[in-house]
PDB file of C-alpha atoms in Angstrom:
ATOM      1  CA  MET A  17      -9.287  -8.124  23.681  1.00 41.00           C
ATOM      2  CA  LYS A  18      -8.429  -4.907  21.923  1.00 40.00           C
ATOM      3  CA  THR A  19      -9.067  -5.442  18.267  1.00 38.00           C
ATOM      4  CA  HIS A  20      -9.169  -3.170  15.219  1.00 40.00           C
ATOM      5  CA  GLN A  21     -10.778  -4.558  12.089  1.00 38.00           C
ATOM      6  CA  PHE A  22      -9.962  -3.408   8.592  1.00 35.00           C
ATOM      7  CA  GLN A  23     -11.813  -4.622   5.501  1.00 35.00           C
ATOM      8  CA  SER A  24     -10.913  -4.551   1.837  1.00 37.00           C
ATOM      9  CA  GLU A  25     -11.544  -5.963  -1.547  1.00 36.00           C
ATOM     10  CA  ARG A  26     -10.304  -9.245  -2.922  1.00 36.00           C
ATOM     11  CA  SER A  27     -10.322 -10.382  -6.544  1.00 37.00           C
ATOM     12  CA  ASP A  28     -11.287 -14.073  -6.527  1.00 38.00           C
ATOM     13  CA  ALA A  29      -9.037 -14.802  -9.483  1.00 36.00           C
ATOM     14  CA  LEU A  30      -6.026 -13.576  -7.544  1.00 34.00           C
ATOM     15  CA  ARG A  31      -6.837 -15.148  -4.204  1.00 36.00           C
ATOM     16  CA  LYS A  32      -3.920 -17.596  -4.329  1.00 35.00           C
ATOM     17  CA  GLN A  33      -1.370 -15.752  -6.448  1.00 36.00           C
ATOM     18  CA  LEU A  34      -1.212 -12.179  -5.293  1.00 33.00           C
ATOM     19  CA  VAL A  35      -0.377 -12.008  -1.608  1.00 33.00           C
ATOM     20  CA  GLU A  36       2.011  -9.070  -1.406  1.00 40.00           C
ATOM     21  CA  MET A  37       3.635 -10.018   1.864  1.00 37.00           C
ATOM     22  CA  PRO A  38       6.439 -12.590   1.462  1.00 39.00           C
ATOM     23  CA  SER A  39       6.535 -15.732   3.545  1.00 37.00           C
ATOM     24  CA  GLN A  40       9.032 -14.279   5.973  1.00 39.00           C
ATOM     25  CA  LEU A  41       6.585 -11.476   6.691  1.00 38.00           C
ATOM     26  CA  GLN A  42       3.595 -13.708   7.309  1.00 40.00           C
ATOM     27  CA  PRO A  43       2.788 -12.789  10.901  1.00 40.00           C
ATOM     28  CA  ARG A  44       2.899 -15.334  13.633  1.00 41.00           C
ATOM     29  CA  LYS A  45      -0.253 -15.972  15.605  1.00 42.00           C
ATOM     30  CA  PRO A  46       0.026 -13.809  18.723  1.00 41.00           C
ATOM     31  CA  HIS A  47      -1.986 -14.504  21.783  1.00 42.00           C
ATOM     32  CA  PRO A  48      -5.558 -13.207  21.299  1.00 39.00           C
ATOM     33  CA  SER A  49      -5.007 -10.556  23.943  1.00 37.00           C
ATOM     34  CA  ARG A  50      -2.062  -9.154  22.014  1.00 39.00           C
ATOM     35  CA  ARG A  51      -3.307  -8.620  18.527  1.00 39.00           C
ATOM     36  CA  VAL A  52      -5.020  -6.245  16.183  1.00 39.00           C
ATOM     37  CA  LEU A  53      -7.214  -7.773  13.512  1.00 36.00           C
ATOM     38  CA  LEU A  54      -6.874  -6.131  10.129  1.00 37.00           C
ATOM     39  CA  ALA A  55      -9.115  -7.314   7.320  1.00 34.00           C
ATOM     40  CA  ILE A  56      -7.435  -6.914   3.959  1.00 33.00           C
ATOM     41  CA  GLY A  57      -7.634  -8.002   0.354  1.00 34.00           C
ATOM     42  CA  ALA A  58      -5.759 -11.091  -0.754  1.00 32.00           C
ATOM     43  CA  ALA A  59      -4.331  -9.304  -3.744  1.00 35.00           C
ATOM     44  CA  SER A  60      -1.843  -7.733  -1.382  1.00 37.00           C
ATOM     45  CA  VAL A  61      -1.429  -7.974   2.353  1.00 33.00           C
ATOM     46  CA  GLY A  62      -0.306  -4.388   2.598  1.00 34.00           C
ATOM     47  CA  ALA A  63      -1.890  -3.273  -0.617  1.00 34.00           C
ATOM     48  CA  ILE A  64      -5.503  -2.913   0.119  1.00 32.00           C
ATOM     49  CA  VAL A  65      -6.526   0.357  -1.299  1.00 33.00           C
ATOM     50  CA  LEU A  66      -7.839   1.316  -4.675  1.00 32.00           C
ATOM     51  CA  SER A  67      -5.359   3.724  -6.185  1.00 34.00           C
ATOM     52  CA  GLY A  68      -4.851   5.480  -9.463  1.00 35.00           C
ATOM     53  CA  VAL A  69      -4.965   8.507 -11.740  1.00 38.00           C
ATOM     54  CA  PRO A  70      -5.917   9.039 -15.373  1.00 38.00           C
ATOM     55  CA  LYS A  71      -3.683   7.105 -17.708  1.00 40.00           C
ATOM     56  CA  SER A  72      -3.759   4.797 -20.699  1.00 36.00           C
ATOM     57  CA  ALA A  73      -6.068   1.805 -20.528  1.00 38.00           C
ATOM     58  CA  ASP A  74      -3.190  -0.383 -21.673  1.00 42.00           C
ATOM     59  CA  PRO A  75      -1.932  -2.130 -18.507  1.00 42.00           C
ATOM     60  CA  ALA A  76       1.617  -2.195 -19.883  1.00 40.00           C
ATOM     61  CA  THR A  77       1.774   1.593 -19.563  1.00 38.00           C
ATOM     62  CA  ASN A  78       1.479   1.241 -15.787  1.00 42.00           C
ATOM     63  CA  ARG A  79       4.929  -0.293 -15.432  1.00 41.00           C
ATOM     64  CA  GLY A  80       6.622   3.000 -14.707  1.00 43.00           C
ATOM     65  CA  SER A  81      10.342   3.582 -15.097  1.00 44.00           C
ATOM     66  CA  ASN A  82      12.924   1.151 -13.807  1.00 47.00           C
ATOM     67  CA  GLN A  83      14.709   1.071 -10.461  1.00 45.00           C
ATOM     68  CA  GLN A  84      17.600   3.438 -11.139  1.00 47.00           C
ATOM     69  CA  LEU A  85      15.930   6.835 -11.173  1.00 47.00           C
ATOM     70  CA  ARG A  86      17.110  10.409 -11.103  1.00 47.00           C
ATOM     71  CA  PRO A  87      16.090  12.472  -8.066  1.00 47.00           C
ATOM     72  CA  ALA A  88      13.430  15.112  -8.439  1.00 44.00           C
ATOM     73  CA  GLU A  89      14.973  18.385  -9.572  1.00 43.00           C
ATOM     74  CA  THR A  90      12.098  20.646  -8.555  1.00 47.00           C
ATOM     75  CA  ALA A  91      11.393  22.042  -5.118  1.00 60.00           C
ATOM     76  CA  VAL A  92       7.758  20.921  -5.238  1.00 83.00           C
ATOM     77  CA  PRO A  93       7.404  17.111  -5.247  1.00 92.00           C
ATOM     78  CA  HIS A  94       5.119  15.607  -7.872  1.00 95.00           C
ATOM     79  CA  ASP A  95       1.734  14.406  -6.570  1.00 96.00           C
ATOM     80  CA  ALA A  96      -0.517  12.995  -9.293  1.00 96.00           C
ATOM     81  CA  TYR A  97      -3.465  12.869  -6.897  1.00 96.00           C
ATOM     82  CA  ALA A  98      -3.322  16.607  -6.164  1.00 95.00           C
ATOM     83  CA  SER A  99      -4.935  17.492  -9.501  1.00 94.00           C
ATOM     84  CA  ILE A 100      -8.009  15.291  -8.948  1.00 95.00           C
ATOM     85  CA  PRO A 101     -11.048  17.297  -7.755  1.00 94.00           C
ATOM     86  CA  SER A 102     -12.319  15.889  -4.480  1.00 91.00           C
ATOM     87  CA  ASP A 103     -15.950  16.081  -5.654  1.00 92.00           C
ATOM     88  CA  GLU A 104     -15.147  13.632  -8.488  1.00 94.00           C
ATOM     89  CA  ILE A 105     -13.943  10.899  -6.134  1.00 92.00           C
ATOM     90  CA  GLN A 106     -16.171   8.145  -4.752  1.00 88.00           C
ATOM     91  CA  HIS A 107     -14.791   7.085  -1.380  1.00 82.00           C
ATOM     92  CA  VAL A 108     -15.380   3.404  -0.753  1.00 74.00           C
ATOM     93  CA  GLY A 109     -14.570   2.735   2.867  1.00 54.00           C
ATOM     94  CA  THR A 110     -14.213  -0.318   5.039  1.00 46.00           C
ATOM     95  CA  GLY A 111     -17.096  -2.731   4.846  1.00 45.00           C
ATOM     96  CA  ALA A 112     -18.480  -1.491   1.526  1.00 46.00           C
ATOM     97  CA  ASP A 113     -19.617  -4.276  -0.787  1.00 50.00           C
ATOM     98  CA  PHE A 114     -18.610  -2.669  -4.075  1.00 53.00           C
ATOM     99  CA  PHE A 115     -19.610  -5.244  -6.740  1.00 52.00           C
ATOM    100  CA  GLY A 116     -18.629  -8.256  -4.678  1.00 48.00           C
ATOM    101  CA  ALA A 117     -15.872  -7.292  -2.293  1.00 46.00           C
ATOM    102  CA  ALA A 118     -14.367 -10.076  -0.195  1.00 39.00           C
ATOM    103  CA  ARG A 119     -12.449  -9.983   3.054  1.00 44.00           C
ATOM    104  CA  ASP A 120      -9.453 -11.609   4.612  1.00 40.00           C
ATOM    105  CA  ASP A 121      -7.683 -11.313   7.960  1.00 46.00           C
ATOM    106  CA  PHE A 122      -4.203 -10.118   8.822  1.00 53.00           C
ATOM    107  CA  LEU A 123      -2.846  -9.996  12.351  1.00 71.00           C
ATOM    108  CA  TRP A 124      -0.569  -7.325  13.741  1.00 83.00           C
ATOM    109  CA  ASP A 125       0.809  -7.682  17.241  1.00 88.00           C
ATOM    110  CA  MET A 126       0.646  -4.176  18.683  1.00 86.00           C
ATOM    111  CA  LYS A 127       2.130  -5.300  21.986  1.00 90.00           C
ATOM    112  CA  ASP A 128       5.448  -6.025  20.258  1.00 94.00           C
ATOM    113  CA  PRO A 129       7.026  -2.734  19.100  1.00 93.00           C
ATOM    114  CA  TYR A 130       9.467  -4.626  16.848  1.00 97.00           C
ATOM    115  CA  TYR A 131       6.829  -6.842  15.238  1.00 96.00           C
ATOM    116  CA  GLY A 132       7.192  -5.185  11.839  1.00 96.00           C
ATOM    117  CA  TYR A 133      10.929  -4.580  12.099  1.00 97.00           C
ATOM    118  CA  ASP A 134      11.696  -8.222  12.834  1.00 97.00           C
ATOM    119  CA  ARG A 135       9.648  -9.486   9.872  1.00 95.00           C
ATOM    120  CA  ALA A 136      10.436  -6.965   7.158  1.00 97.00           C
ATOM    121  CA  PRO A 137      13.369  -7.847   4.863  1.00 97.00           C
ATOM    122  CA  ILE A 138      14.304  -4.160   4.690  1.00 98.00           C
ATOM    123  CA  VAL A 139      13.716  -1.237   7.046  1.00 98.00           C
ATOM    124  CA  ALA A 140      14.825   2.204   5.910  1.00 98.00           C
ATOM    125  CA  ARG A 141      14.310   5.932   6.159  1.00 98.00           C
ATOM    126  CA  VAL A 142      13.147   7.311   2.813  1.00 98.00           C
ATOM    127  CA  HIS A 143      12.080  10.559   1.206  1.00 98.00           C
ATOM    128  CA  ILE A 144       8.969  10.318  -0.984  1.00 98.00           C
ATOM    129  CA  ASP A 145      10.054  12.115  -4.151  1.00 98.00           C
ATOM    130  CA  SER A 146       6.790  11.644  -5.994  1.00 98.00           C
ATOM    131  CA  ILE A 147       3.343  10.097  -6.094  1.00 98.00           C
ATOM    132  CA  ASP A 148       2.992   9.029  -9.704  1.00 97.00           C
ATOM    133  CA  GLY A 149      -0.573   7.763  -9.422  1.00 96.00           C
ATOM    134  CA  GLY A 150      -2.144   4.378  -9.044  1.00 93.00           C
ATOM    135  CA  ARG A 151      -2.499   1.061 -10.779  1.00 93.00           C
ATOM    136  CA  VAL A 152      -4.697  -2.001 -10.745  1.00 91.00           C
ATOM    137  CA  PHE A 153      -2.493  -3.980 -13.108  1.00 92.00           C
ATOM    138  CA  SER A 154       0.749  -5.162 -11.527  1.00 93.00           C
ATOM    139  CA  PRO A 155       3.916  -5.357 -13.652  1.00 94.00           C
ATOM    140  CA  ILE A 156       5.258  -7.694 -10.985  1.00 94.00           C
ATOM    141  CA  TYR A 157       2.526 -10.320 -11.343  1.00 92.00           C
ATOM    142  CA  GLU A 158       1.294  -9.292 -14.803  1.00 93.00           C
ATOM    143  CA  GLN A 159      -2.290  -9.476 -13.540  1.00 92.00           C
ATOM    144  CA  TYR A 160      -4.911  -7.254 -11.988  1.00 90.00           C
ATOM    145  CA  VAL A 161      -4.430  -6.737  -8.266  1.00 86.00           C
ATOM    146  CA  SER A 162      -6.002  -4.694  -5.526  1.00 82.00           C
ATOM    147  CA  PRO A 163      -5.001  -1.191  -6.631  1.00 82.00           C
ATOM    148  CA  GLN A 164      -1.825   0.381  -5.379  1.00 90.00           C
ATOM    149  CA  THR A 165      -0.203   3.789  -5.220  1.00 96.00           C
ATOM    150  CA  ILE A 166       3.128   3.994  -7.011  1.00 97.00           C
ATOM    151  CA  GLY A 167       5.927   6.536  -7.072  1.00 98.00           C
ATOM    152  CA  LYS A 168       9.607   7.156  -6.499  1.00 98.00           C
ATOM    153  CA  MET A 169      11.597   7.592  -3.316  1.00 98.00           C
ATOM    154  CA  THR A 170      15.148   8.343  -2.195  1.00 98.00           C
ATOM    155  CA  VAL A 171      16.755   6.117   0.420  1.00 98.00           C
ATOM    156  CA  ARG A 172      18.205   8.213   3.261  1.00 98.00           C
ATOM    157  CA  GLU A 173      19.287   5.567   5.787  1.00 98.00           C
ATOM    158  CA  VAL A 174      19.085   1.788   5.959  1.00 98.00           C
ATOM    159  CA  TYR A 175      18.485   0.169   9.344  1.00 98.00           C
ATOM    160  CA  LYS A 176      18.131  -3.390   8.116  1.00 98.00           C
ATOM    161  CA  GLY A 177      18.461  -5.336   4.874  1.00 97.00           C
ATOM    162  CA  ASP A 178      20.032  -5.135   1.436  1.00 97.00           C
ATOM    163  CA  LEU A 179      19.445  -1.612   0.149  1.00 97.00           C
ATOM    164  CA  ALA A 180      21.910   1.180  -0.571  1.00 96.00           C
ATOM    165  CA  ALA A 181      21.499   4.588   1.027  1.00 97.00           C
ATOM    166  CA  GLY A 182      21.308   7.331  -1.580  1.00 97.00           C
ATOM    167  CA  GLY A 183      19.506   5.175  -4.134  1.00 96.00           C
ATOM    168  CA  HIS A 184      16.469   6.403  -6.047  1.00 97.00           C
ATOM    169  CA  VAL A 185      13.963   3.577  -6.401  1.00 98.00           C
ATOM    170  CA  ASN A 186      10.375   2.758  -7.303  1.00 98.00           C
ATOM    171  CA  TYR A 187       7.878   2.059  -4.548  1.00 98.00           C
ATOM    172  CA  SER A 188       4.333   0.718  -4.395  1.00 97.00           C
ATOM    173  CA  ARG A 189       1.840   0.746  -1.566  1.00 95.00           C
ATOM    174  CA  GLY A 190      -1.737  -0.285  -0.943  1.00 89.00           C
ATOM    175  CA  GLY A 191      -4.117   2.621  -1.215  1.00 81.00           C
ATOM    176  CA  GLY A 192      -5.062   5.498  -3.461  1.00 83.00           C
ATOM    177  CA  ILE A 193      -7.291   6.592  -6.332  1.00 92.00           C
ATOM    178  CA  ILE A 194      -8.153   5.039  -9.712  1.00 94.00           C
ATOM    179  CA  THR A 195     -10.523   5.947 -12.514  1.00 94.00           C
ATOM    180  CA  PHE A 196     -13.878   4.212 -12.491  1.00 91.00           C
ATOM    181  CA  GLU A 197     -12.971   2.739 -15.880  1.00 92.00           C
ATOM    182  CA  GLU A 198      -9.912   1.085 -14.373  1.00 92.00           C
ATOM    183  CA  PHE A 199     -11.954  -0.080 -11.436  1.00 88.00           C
ATOM    184  CA  TRP A 200     -14.600  -1.662 -13.668  1.00 89.00           C
ATOM    185  CA  ASN A 201     -12.042  -3.331 -15.942  1.00 90.00           C
ATOM    186  CA  SER A 202     -10.289  -4.900 -12.951  1.00 87.00           C
ATOM    187  CA  ARG A 203     -13.467  -6.624 -11.695  1.00 85.00           C
ATOM    188  CA  THR A 204     -13.997 -10.332 -12.110  1.00 86.00           C
ATOM    189  CA  GLN A 205     -16.899 -11.375 -14.314  1.00 90.00           C
ATOM    190  CA  GLN A 206     -18.880 -12.337 -11.231  1.00 89.00           C
ATOM    191  CA  GLN A 207     -18.381  -8.874  -9.790  1.00 85.00           C
ATOM    192  CA  LYS A 208     -19.348  -7.242 -13.087  1.00 88.00           C
ATOM    193  CA  ASP A 209     -22.492  -9.368 -13.244  1.00 89.00           C
ATOM    194  CA  LYS A 210     -23.410  -8.168  -9.765  1.00 87.00           C
ATOM    195  CA  GLY A 211     -22.918  -4.574 -10.835  1.00 84.00           C
ATOM    196  CA  LEU A 212     -25.068  -5.097 -13.923  1.00 89.00           C
ATOM    197  CA  ALA A 213     -27.798  -6.791 -11.871  1.00 90.00           C
ATOM    198  CA  THR A 214     -28.019  -3.843  -9.492  1.00 85.00           C
ATOM    199  CA  ASN A 215     -28.366  -1.429 -12.406  1.00 85.00           C
ATOM    200  CA  GLY A 216     -31.104  -3.039 -14.481  1.00 87.00           C
ATOM    201  CA  GLY A 217     -28.700  -4.927 -16.716  1.00 89.00           C
ATOM    202  CA  GLN A 218     -26.829  -1.776 -17.692  1.00 87.00           C
ATOM    203  CA  ARG A 219     -23.235  -1.016 -16.883  1.00 86.00           C
ATOM    204  CA  PRO A 220     -23.209   1.285 -13.845  1.00 83.00           C
ATOM    205  CA  ILE A 221     -22.285   4.893 -14.434  1.00 82.00           C
ATOM    206  CA  GLY A 222     -19.829   5.429 -11.647  1.00 77.00           C
ATOM    207  CA  PRO A 223     -17.964   8.489 -10.414  1.00 87.00           C
ATOM    208  CA  LYS A 224     -14.964   9.617 -12.415  1.00 94.00           C
ATOM    209  CA  TYR A 225     -12.600   8.278  -9.756  1.00 94.00           C
ATOM    210  CA  VAL A 226     -12.778   5.713  -6.977  1.00 90.00           C
ATOM    211  CA  GLN A 227     -10.822   5.682  -3.726  1.00 88.00           C
ATOM    212  CA  MET A 228     -10.829   2.761  -1.339  1.00 79.00           C
ATOM    213  CA  LYS A 229      -8.676   2.244   1.704  1.00 81.00           C
ATOM    214  CA  LEU A 230      -8.674   0.538   5.050  1.00 77.00           C
ATOM    215  CA  MET A 231     -10.127   2.176   8.081  1.00 73.00           C
ATOM    216  CA  ASP A 232      -7.391   3.991  10.031  1.00 80.00           C
ATOM    217  CA  ASP A 233      -4.783   3.584   7.294  1.00 87.00           C
ATOM    218  CA  ILE A 234      -2.977   6.782   6.332  1.00 92.00           C
ATOM    219  CA  ASP A 235      -2.282   8.438   2.997  1.00 94.00           C
ATOM    220  CA  ILE A 236       1.293   8.615   1.813  1.00 96.00           C
ATOM    221  CA  GLU A 237       2.424  12.218   1.167  1.00 96.00           C
ATOM    222  CA  ALA A 238       4.951  13.423  -1.378  1.00 97.00           C
ATOM    223  CA  GLY A 239       7.819  15.431   0.070  1.00 97.00           C
ATOM    224  CA  LYS A 240       7.739  13.764   3.485  1.00 98.00           C
ATOM    225  CA  GLU A 241      10.223  11.360   5.035  1.00 98.00           C
ATOM    226  CA  TYR A 242       9.164   8.058   6.556  1.00 98.00           C
ATOM    227  CA  VAL A 243      10.615   4.993   8.214  1.00 98.00           C
ATOM    228  CA  VAL A 244       9.198   2.199   6.070  1.00 98.00           C
ATOM    229  CA  LEU A 245       8.970  -1.587   6.067  1.00 98.00           C
ATOM    230  CA  LEU A 246       9.982  -2.750   2.594  1.00 98.00           C
ATOM    231  CA  SER A 247       9.797  -5.903   0.507  1.00 97.00           C
ATOM    232  CA  PRO A 248      11.714  -6.006  -2.798  1.00 97.00           C
ATOM    233  CA  ARG A 249       9.737  -6.964  -5.902  1.00 96.00           C
ATOM    234  CA  SER A 250      10.840  -7.770  -9.460  1.00 97.00           C
ATOM    235  CA  SER A 251       8.944  -8.521 -12.642  1.00 96.00           C
ATOM    236  CA  LYS A 252       9.113 -12.026 -14.062  1.00 94.00           C
ATOM    237  CA  ASP A 253      11.509 -10.969 -16.810  1.00 94.00           C
ATOM    238  CA  GLY A 254      13.705  -9.092 -14.337  1.00 94.00           C
ATOM    239  CA  THR A 255      13.452  -5.764 -16.143  1.00 95.00           C
ATOM    240  CA  PHE A 256      11.376  -3.921 -13.546  1.00 96.00           C
ATOM    241  CA  HIS A 257      12.104  -3.537  -9.825  1.00 97.00           C
ATOM    242  CA  GLU A 258      10.316  -1.842  -6.969  1.00 98.00           C
ATOM    243  CA  TYR A 259       9.958  -1.890  -3.191  1.00 98.00           C
ATOM    244  CA  PHE A 260       6.568  -2.580  -1.667  1.00 97.00           C
ATOM    245  CA  ILE A 261       5.796  -0.599   1.500  1.00 97.00           C
ATOM    246  CA  ASP A 262       4.305  -3.183   3.834  1.00 94.00           C
ATOM    247  CA  GLY A 263       2.268  -3.010   7.017  1.00 93.00           C
ATOM    248  CA  MET A 264      -0.251  -0.261   6.208  1.00 91.00           C
ATOM    249  CA  GLN A 265      -0.100   2.519   8.820  1.00 93.00           C
ATOM    250  CA  PHE A 266       2.274   0.417  10.931  1.00 95.00           C
ATOM    251  CA  GLY A 267       4.811   0.252   8.106  1.00 96.00           C
ATOM    252  CA  LEU A 268       4.737   3.921   7.075  1.00 97.00           C
ATOM    253  CA  ARG A 269       5.896   6.117   9.955  1.00 98.00           C
ATOM    254  CA  GLU A 270       6.651   9.785   9.381  1.00 98.00           C
ATOM    255  CA  VAL A 271      10.100  10.697  10.683  1.00 98.00           C
ATOM    256  CA  LYS A 272      11.962  13.887  11.543  1.00 97.00           C
ATOM    257  CA  GLY A 273      15.182  14.877  13.236  1.00 97.00           C
ATOM    258  CA  SER A 274      18.552  13.199  12.939  1.00 96.00           C
ATOM    259  CA  GLY A 275      20.949  11.118  14.996  1.00 94.00           C
ATOM    260  CA  ALA A 276      19.907  10.658  18.590  1.00 93.00           C
ATOM    261  CA  ASP A 277      17.139  13.238  18.080  1.00 97.00           C
ATOM    262  CA  THR A 278      15.304  11.218  15.420  1.00 98.00           C
ATOM    263  CA  ILE A 279      11.629  10.690  16.212  1.00 98.00           C
ATOM    264  CA  VAL A 280       8.828   8.808  14.424  1.00 98.00           C
ATOM    265  CA  LEU A 281       5.089   9.382  14.431  1.00 98.00           C
ATOM    266  CA  ASN A 282       2.863   6.727  15.954  1.00 97.00           C
ATOM    267  CA  ASN A 283      -0.123   6.616  13.589  1.00 95.00           C
ATOM    268  CA  VAL A 284      -2.361   5.044  16.237  1.00 93.00           C
ATOM    269  CA  THR A 285      -1.718   7.379  19.169  1.00 95.00           C
ATOM    270  CA  LYS A 286      -0.715  10.375  16.982  1.00 97.00           C
ATOM    271  CA  THR A 287       2.283  11.006  19.239  1.00 98.00           C
ATOM    272  CA  TRP A 288       5.975  11.256  18.379  1.00 98.00           C
ATOM    273  CA  GLU A 289       8.251   8.537  19.696  1.00 98.00           C
ATOM    274  CA  SER A 290      11.965   7.772  19.630  1.00 98.00           C
ATOM    275  CA  LEU A 291      13.389   5.911  16.643  1.00 98.00           C
ATOM    276  CA  GLY A 292      14.359   3.126  19.026  1.00 97.00           C
ATOM    277  CA  SER A 293      10.688   2.427  19.703  1.00 97.00           C
ATOM    278  CA  LEU A 294      10.392   1.117  16.147  1.00 97.00           C
ATOM    279  CA  VAL A 295      13.919   0.158  15.030  1.00 97.00           C
ATOM    280  CA  ARG A 296      16.376  -2.089  16.840  1.00 97.00           C
ATOM    281  CA  LEU A 297      19.321   0.277  17.167  1.00 94.00           C
ATOM    282  CA  PRO A 298      22.897  -0.947  17.775  1.00 90.00           C
TER     283      PRO A 298
END
């Protein structure tokens, strides 16, 4: 059995509420010989990376602007992570027990090329206009979640689902960088107690920033175009909307070319493939 295992953090308080993948995307149980095992955090099935940049400690400031957004007017796309010195980032990889990390399993059937396409509500080609940073407080659930990268994107083409080409919308995705302060504040009390116990009763002095992502997942890049698996999200009061990029590296495939010459990057084999290998074309 060919199996890849990915591990991530879970906040116990969110274990039941914050599964990012909707019920229609909950994967079926493929035969053991046809699956890849991905361990992820329950706060979000695709959102398993700590993400963020310096910003106000008030969670409400992490909401971002609303769905209807103006396209970027500069030639260089905004990337909030680009200004963070690499030597100030603590990389917390798969399997690290950072103050009480927990694990969960998610199955992806790699033998079925349309596994993600058939389960995602929306499949589209998008341009990543910006990476606006990260968050650990979700305006969708109004609670702390496994941190996510957020930004804005332009919809180029829609292959499936209810989304208009040409729209400028908010996106979120598992993965990224947050400040240690945000990381500490998002811990459960049990996790904080563990951190205190390992540091002689004192609050740990962590790095300035923390990054955590699944093994083999990829980083989203501003200015690139991708074919993405999307799930629409709205806040409880209906004032904020975004699209969650599902499926980790399987749901974020770099794309180039047009028409019959369109090709997408396979993030596992690192080879370019036809669009029809991922999308059910008419």
